[in-house]
Tab-separated table of C-alpha atoms in Angstrom:
chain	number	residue	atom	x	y	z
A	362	UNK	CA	0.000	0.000	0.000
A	363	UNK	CA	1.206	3.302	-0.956
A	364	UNK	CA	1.848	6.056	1.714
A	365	UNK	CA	-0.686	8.411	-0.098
A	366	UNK	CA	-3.599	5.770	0.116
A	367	UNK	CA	-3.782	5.507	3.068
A	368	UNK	CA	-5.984	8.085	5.160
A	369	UNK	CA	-3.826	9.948	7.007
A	370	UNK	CA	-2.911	12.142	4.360
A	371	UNK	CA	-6.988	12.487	4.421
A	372	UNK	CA	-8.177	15.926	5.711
A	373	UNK	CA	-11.826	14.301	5.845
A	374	UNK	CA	-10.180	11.697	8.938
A	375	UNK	CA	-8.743	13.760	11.432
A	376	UNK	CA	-9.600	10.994	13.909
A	377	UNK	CA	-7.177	8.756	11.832
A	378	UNK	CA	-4.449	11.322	12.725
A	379	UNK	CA	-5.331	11.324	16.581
A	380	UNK	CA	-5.106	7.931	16.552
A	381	UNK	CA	-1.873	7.909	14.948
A	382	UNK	CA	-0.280	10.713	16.862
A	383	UNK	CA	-1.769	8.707	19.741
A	384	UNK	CA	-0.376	5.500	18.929
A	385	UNK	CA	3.207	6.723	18.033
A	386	UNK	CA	3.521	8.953	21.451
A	387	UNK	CA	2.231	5.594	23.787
A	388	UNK	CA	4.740	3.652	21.861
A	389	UNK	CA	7.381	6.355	22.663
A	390	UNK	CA	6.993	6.309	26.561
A	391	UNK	CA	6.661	2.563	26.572
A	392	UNK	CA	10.131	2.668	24.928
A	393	UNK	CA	11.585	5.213	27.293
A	394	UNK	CA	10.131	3.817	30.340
A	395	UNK	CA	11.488	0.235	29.297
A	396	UNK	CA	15.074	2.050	28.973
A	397	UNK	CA	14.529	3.767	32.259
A	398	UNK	CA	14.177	0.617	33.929
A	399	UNK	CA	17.117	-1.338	31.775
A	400	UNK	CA	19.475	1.247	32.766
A	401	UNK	CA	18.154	1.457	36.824
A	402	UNK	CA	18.226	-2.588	37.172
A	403	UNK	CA	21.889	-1.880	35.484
A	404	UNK	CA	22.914	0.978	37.834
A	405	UNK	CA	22.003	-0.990	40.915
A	406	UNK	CA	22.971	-4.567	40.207
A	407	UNK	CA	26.632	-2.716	39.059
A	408	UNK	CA	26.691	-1.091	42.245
A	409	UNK	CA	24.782	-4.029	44.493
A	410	UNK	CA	27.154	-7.048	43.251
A	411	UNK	CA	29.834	-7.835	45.372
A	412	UNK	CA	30.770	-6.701	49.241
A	413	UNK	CA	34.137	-4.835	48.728
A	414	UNK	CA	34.967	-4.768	45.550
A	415	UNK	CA	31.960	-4.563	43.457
A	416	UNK	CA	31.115	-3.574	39.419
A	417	UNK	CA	30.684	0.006	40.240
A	418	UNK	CA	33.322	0.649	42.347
A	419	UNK	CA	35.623	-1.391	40.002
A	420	UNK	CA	34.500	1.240	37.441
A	421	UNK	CA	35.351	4.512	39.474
A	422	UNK	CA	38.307	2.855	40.643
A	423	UNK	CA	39.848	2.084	36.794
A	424	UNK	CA	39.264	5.054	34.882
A	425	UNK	CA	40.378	3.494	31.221
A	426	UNK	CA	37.331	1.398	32.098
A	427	UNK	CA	35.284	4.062	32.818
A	428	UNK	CA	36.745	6.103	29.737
A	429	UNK	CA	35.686	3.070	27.690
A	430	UNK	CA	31.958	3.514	28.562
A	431	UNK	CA	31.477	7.132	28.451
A	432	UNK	CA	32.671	7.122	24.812
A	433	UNK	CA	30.661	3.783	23.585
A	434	UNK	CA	27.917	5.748	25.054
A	435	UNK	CA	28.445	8.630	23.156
A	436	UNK	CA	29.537	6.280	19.918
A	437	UNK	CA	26.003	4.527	20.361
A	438	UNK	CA	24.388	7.779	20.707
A	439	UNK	CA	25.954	8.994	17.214
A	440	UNK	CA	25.317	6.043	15.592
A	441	UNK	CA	21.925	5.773	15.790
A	442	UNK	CA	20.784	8.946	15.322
A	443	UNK	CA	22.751	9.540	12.146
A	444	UNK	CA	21.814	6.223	11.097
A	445	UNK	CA	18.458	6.117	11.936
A	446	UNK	CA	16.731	6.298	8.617
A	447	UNK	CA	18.439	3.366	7.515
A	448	UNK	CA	18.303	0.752	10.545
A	449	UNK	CA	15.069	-1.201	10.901
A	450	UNK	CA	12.825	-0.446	13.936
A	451	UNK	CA	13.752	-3.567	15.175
A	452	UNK	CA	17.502	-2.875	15.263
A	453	UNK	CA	16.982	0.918	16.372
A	454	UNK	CA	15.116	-0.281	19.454
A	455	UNK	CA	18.356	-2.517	20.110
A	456	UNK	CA	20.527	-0.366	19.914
A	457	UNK	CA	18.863	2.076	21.957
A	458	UNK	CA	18.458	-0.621	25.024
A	459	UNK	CA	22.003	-1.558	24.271
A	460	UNK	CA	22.851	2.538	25.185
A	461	UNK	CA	19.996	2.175	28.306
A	462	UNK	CA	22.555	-0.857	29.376
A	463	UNK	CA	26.263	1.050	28.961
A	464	UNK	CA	24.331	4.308	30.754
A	465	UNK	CA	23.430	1.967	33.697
A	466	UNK	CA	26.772	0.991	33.864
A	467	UNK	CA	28.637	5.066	34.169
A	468	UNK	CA	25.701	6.318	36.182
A	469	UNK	CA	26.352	3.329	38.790
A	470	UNK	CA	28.931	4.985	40.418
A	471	UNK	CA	25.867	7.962	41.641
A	472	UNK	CA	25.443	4.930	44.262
A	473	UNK	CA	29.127	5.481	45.721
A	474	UNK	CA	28.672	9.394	45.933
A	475	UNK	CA	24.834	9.239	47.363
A	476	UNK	CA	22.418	7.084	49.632
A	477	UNK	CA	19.827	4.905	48.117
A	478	UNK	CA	17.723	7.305	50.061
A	479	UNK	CA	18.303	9.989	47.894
A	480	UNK	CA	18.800	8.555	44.663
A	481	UNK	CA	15.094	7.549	45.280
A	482	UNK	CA	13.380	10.291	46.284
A	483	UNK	CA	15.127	12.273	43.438
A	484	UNK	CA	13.493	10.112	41.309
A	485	UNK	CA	10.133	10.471	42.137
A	486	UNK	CA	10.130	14.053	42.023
A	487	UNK	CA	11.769	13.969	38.999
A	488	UNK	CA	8.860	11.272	37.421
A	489	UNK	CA	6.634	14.214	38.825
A	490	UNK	CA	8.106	16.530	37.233
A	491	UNK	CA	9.003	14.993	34.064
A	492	UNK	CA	5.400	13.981	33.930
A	493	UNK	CA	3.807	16.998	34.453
A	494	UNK	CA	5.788	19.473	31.728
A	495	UNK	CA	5.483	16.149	29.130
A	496	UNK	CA	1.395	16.906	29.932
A	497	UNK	CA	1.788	20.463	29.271
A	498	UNK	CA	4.411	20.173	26.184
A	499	UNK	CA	1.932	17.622	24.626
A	500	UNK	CA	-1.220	19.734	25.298
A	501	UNK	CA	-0.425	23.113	25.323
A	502	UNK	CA	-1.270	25.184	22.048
A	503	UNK	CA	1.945	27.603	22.351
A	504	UNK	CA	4.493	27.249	19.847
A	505	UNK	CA	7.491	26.185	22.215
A	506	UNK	CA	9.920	26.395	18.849
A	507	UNK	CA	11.822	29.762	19.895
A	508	UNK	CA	12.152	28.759	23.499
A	509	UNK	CA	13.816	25.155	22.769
A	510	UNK	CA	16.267	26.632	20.062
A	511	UNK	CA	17.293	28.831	23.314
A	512	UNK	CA	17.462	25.991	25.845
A	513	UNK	CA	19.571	23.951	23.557
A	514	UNK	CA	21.981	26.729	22.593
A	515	UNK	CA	21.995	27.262	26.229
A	516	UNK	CA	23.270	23.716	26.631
A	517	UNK	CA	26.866	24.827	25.491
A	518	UNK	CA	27.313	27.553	28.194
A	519	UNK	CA	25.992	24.200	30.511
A	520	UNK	CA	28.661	22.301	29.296
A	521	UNK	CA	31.596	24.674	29.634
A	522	UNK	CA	30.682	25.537	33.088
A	523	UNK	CA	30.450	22.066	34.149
A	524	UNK	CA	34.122	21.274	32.353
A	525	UNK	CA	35.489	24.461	34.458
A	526	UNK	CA	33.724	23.575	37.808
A	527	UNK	CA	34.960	19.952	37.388
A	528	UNK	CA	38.854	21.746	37.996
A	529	UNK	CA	37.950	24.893	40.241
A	530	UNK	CA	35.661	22.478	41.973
A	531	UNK	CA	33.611	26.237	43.663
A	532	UNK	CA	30.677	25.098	45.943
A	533	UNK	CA	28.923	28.113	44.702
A	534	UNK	CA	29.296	27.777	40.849
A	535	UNK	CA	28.336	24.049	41.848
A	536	UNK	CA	25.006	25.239	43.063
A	537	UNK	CA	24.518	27.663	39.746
A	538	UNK	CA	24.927	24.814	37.297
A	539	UNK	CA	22.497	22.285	39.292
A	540	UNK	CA	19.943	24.992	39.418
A	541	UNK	CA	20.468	26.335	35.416
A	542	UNK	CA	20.685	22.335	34.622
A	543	UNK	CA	17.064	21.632	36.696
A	544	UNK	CA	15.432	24.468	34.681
A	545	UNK	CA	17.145	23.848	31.613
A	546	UNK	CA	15.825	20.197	31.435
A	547	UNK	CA	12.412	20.806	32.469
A	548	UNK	CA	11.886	22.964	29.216
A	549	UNK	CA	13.520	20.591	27.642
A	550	UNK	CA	11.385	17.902	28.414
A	551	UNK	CA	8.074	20.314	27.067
A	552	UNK	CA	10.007	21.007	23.985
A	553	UNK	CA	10.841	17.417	23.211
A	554	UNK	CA	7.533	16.524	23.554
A	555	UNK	CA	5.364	18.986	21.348
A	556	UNK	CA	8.050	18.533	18.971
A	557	UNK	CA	7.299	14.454	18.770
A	558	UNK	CA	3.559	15.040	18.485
A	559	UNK	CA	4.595	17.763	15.432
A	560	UNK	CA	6.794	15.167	13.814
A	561	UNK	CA	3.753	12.617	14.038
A	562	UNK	CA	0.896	15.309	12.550
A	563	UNK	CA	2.762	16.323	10.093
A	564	UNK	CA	4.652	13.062	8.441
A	565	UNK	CA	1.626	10.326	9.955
A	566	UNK	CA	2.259	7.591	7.092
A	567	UNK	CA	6.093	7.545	8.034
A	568	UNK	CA	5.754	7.824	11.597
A	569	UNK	CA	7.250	4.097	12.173
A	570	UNK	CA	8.885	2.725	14.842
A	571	UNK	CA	12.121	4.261	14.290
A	572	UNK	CA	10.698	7.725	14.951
A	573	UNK	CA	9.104	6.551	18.157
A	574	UNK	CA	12.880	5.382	19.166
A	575	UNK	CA	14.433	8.665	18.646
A	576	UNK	CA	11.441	9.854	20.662
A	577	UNK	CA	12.540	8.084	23.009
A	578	UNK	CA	15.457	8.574	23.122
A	579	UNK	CA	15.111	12.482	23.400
A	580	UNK	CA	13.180	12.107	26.667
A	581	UNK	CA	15.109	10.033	27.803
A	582	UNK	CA	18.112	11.612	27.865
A	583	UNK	CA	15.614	14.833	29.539
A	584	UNK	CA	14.663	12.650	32.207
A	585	UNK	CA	17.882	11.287	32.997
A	586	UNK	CA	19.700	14.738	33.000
A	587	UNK	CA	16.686	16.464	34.946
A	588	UNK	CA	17.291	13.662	37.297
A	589	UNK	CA	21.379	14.366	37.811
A	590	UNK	CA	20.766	17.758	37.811
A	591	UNK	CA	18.121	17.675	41.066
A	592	UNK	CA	20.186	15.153	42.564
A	593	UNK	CA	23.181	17.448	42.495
A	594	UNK	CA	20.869	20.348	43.456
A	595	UNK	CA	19.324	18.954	46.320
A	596	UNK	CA	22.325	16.712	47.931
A	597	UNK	CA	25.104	18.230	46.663
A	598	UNK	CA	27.867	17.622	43.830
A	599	UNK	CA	29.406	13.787	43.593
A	600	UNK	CA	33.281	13.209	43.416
A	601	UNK	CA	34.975	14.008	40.116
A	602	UNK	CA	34.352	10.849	38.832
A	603	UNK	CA	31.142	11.508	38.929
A	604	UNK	CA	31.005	14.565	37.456
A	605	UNK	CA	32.135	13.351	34.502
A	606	UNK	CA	29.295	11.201	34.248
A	607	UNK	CA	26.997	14.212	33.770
A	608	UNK	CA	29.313	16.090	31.070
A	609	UNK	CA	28.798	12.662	29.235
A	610	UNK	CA	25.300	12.937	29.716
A	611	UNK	CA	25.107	16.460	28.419
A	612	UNK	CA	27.053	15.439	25.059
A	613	UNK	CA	24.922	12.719	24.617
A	614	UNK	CA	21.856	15.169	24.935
A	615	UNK	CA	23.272	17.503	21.875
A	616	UNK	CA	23.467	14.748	19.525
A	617	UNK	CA	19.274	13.603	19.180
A	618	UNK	CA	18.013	15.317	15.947
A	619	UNK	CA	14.987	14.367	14.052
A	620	UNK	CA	15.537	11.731	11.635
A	621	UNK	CA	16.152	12.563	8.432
A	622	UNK	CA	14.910	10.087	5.538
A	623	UNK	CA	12.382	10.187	3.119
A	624	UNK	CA	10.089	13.380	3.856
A	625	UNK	CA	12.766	15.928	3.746
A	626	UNK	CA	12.023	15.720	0.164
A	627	UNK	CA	9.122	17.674	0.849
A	628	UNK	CA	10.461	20.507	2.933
A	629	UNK	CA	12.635	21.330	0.642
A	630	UNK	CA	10.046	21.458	-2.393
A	631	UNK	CA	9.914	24.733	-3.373
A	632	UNK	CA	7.726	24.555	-6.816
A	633	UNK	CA	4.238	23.183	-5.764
A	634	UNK	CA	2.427	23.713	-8.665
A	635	UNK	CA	4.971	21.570	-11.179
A	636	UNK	CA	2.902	18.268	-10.921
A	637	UNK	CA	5.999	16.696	-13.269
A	638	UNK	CA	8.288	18.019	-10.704
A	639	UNK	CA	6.044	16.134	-8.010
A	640	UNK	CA	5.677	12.623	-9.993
A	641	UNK	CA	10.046	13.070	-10.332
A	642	UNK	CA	9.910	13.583	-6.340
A	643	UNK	CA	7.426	10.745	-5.566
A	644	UNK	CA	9.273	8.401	-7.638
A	645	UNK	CA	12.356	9.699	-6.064
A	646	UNK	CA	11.225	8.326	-2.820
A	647	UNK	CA	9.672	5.032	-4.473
A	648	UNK	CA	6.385	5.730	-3.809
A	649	UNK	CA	4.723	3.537	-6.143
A	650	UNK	CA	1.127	5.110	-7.218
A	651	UNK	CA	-1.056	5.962	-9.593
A	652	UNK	CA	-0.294	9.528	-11.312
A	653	UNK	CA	-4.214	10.717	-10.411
A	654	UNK	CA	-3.632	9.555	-6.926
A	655	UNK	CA	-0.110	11.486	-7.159
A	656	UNK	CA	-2.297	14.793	-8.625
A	657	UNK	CA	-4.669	14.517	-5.582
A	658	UNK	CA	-2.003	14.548	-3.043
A	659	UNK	CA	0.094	16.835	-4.296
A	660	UNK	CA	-3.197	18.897	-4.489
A	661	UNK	CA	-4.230	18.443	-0.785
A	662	UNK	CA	-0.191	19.204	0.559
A	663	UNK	CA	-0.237	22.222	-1.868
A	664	UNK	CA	-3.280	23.500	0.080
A	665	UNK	CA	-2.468	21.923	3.493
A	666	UNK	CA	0.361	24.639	5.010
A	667	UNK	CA	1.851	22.639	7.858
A	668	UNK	CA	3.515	19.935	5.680
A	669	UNK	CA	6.013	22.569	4.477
């Protein structure tokens, strides 16, 4: 079946889009929550294995091990974002448990730094959190565009205060960061999600699962920043060891973009009303239809302004 018979592309059904935009953001939080709970049951059987001498500590303990993670995390990171279009669903979803796994493993060491105490009630004010500006980035009707470009450029300055503070090591510059990286994250997380739900309206028939992974894998990486960020805020800054953990974490939040494939085609169409130029594009794509079904979608996208 061809993308444009299907009814998405339908004006008439906008209950066929709902349902779609509906379907693809469940099947993103089922996917981040399963991560979320790969890489917990991976922080604390790292850090819970052993008496003396056990994963986690073995890990803070031998930095060229530690070394090694950080950068498969950020390799894994790279690699499936700029490869996205061409893995399977299937083998995105790997991969992207696979990172959930190797991020379990650096973030064990937060056990060595903090008490189970804390670590836990961090995270259930950051679920609450995380939760509640998801609801608002999902529902809300304000364009959230400007403010995320600014949050992510902001991400930078982050980054180079967090490499300076990890070698003046100031209690007070300590505090500044935690707070800027709470606040940071939170918009983040609003931004990340109206921008999923965007994605899905406006590109429904190729909204597969590999766009639900890097979904994912955006809030993700919110939620578990948000969550180092209020940990360090409310309990204080771990060892340096540890605060390499959340520079990692950072880097790995600049790399998610939104996959790039088959309807960037479109965007960059700037001649709608060449119908020759749209059968070229179609084919270009391999979108095998009918030239009157071509006509009547190129028709409906040429009055439909969102698309472009």
């Amino acid at each position: 079946m061809s993308y444009y018979q299907t009814d998405y592309y339908d004006g008439r059904n906008p209950q066929s889009l709902d349902a779609k935009v509906s379907s693809v953001m469940k099947s993103v939080y089922v996917k981040m929550f399963m991560a979320l709970l790969v890489t917990a049951l991976t922080a604390w059987l790292a850090a819970a294995w052993g008496t003396e001498a056990n994963v986690a500590y073995y890990i803070a303990t031998h930095r060229w091990v530690y070394w090694g993670l950080a950068i498969l995390e950020l390799g894994l990171v790279f690699f499936i974002t700029a490869r996205l279009n061409k893995l399977s669903p299937a083998m995105s979803t790997g991969l992207f448990y696979l990172f959930a796994i190797v991020n379990g493993l650096t973030l064990s060491i937060i056990f060595l730094a903090f008490s189970f105490a804390s670590i836990f009630k961090t995270f259930l004010i950051t679920a609450g959190t995380f939760g509640a500006m998801s609801v608002y980035g999902y529902f809300t009707n304000r364009d959230l565009t400007k403010i995320g470009s600014l949050l992510y450029m902001a991400l930078f300055g982050l980054i180079i205060l967090l490499v300076v503070n990890m070698f003046w090591a100031n209690s007070t510059l300590e505090w500044i960061v935690s707070g800027l990286g709470v606040l940071i994250f939170i918009g983040l997380t609003a931004w990340d999600t109206q921008k999923i739900k965007q994605m899905t309206q406006q590109y429904p028939a190729m909204a597969d699962g590999r766009l639900a992974t890097w979904g994912a894998l955006s809030l993700y990486l919110d939620f578990i920043n948000l969550f180092l960020y209020l940990l360090r805020f409310f309990h204080g800054g771990p060892p340096r060891a540890g605060r390499a953990a959340f520079v990692f974490c950072l880097f790995a939040r600049l790399r998610p973009r939104a996959p790039r494939g088959e309807w960037e085609i479109w965007e960059r169409w700037e001649d709608r009303e060449d119908w020759e130029d749209w059968e070229r594009k179609a084919e270009a794509v391999s979108i095998s239809v009918l030239w009157s079904e071509r006509k009547r979608a190129a028709s409906y996208l040429f009055k439909s302004q969102s698309i472009f």
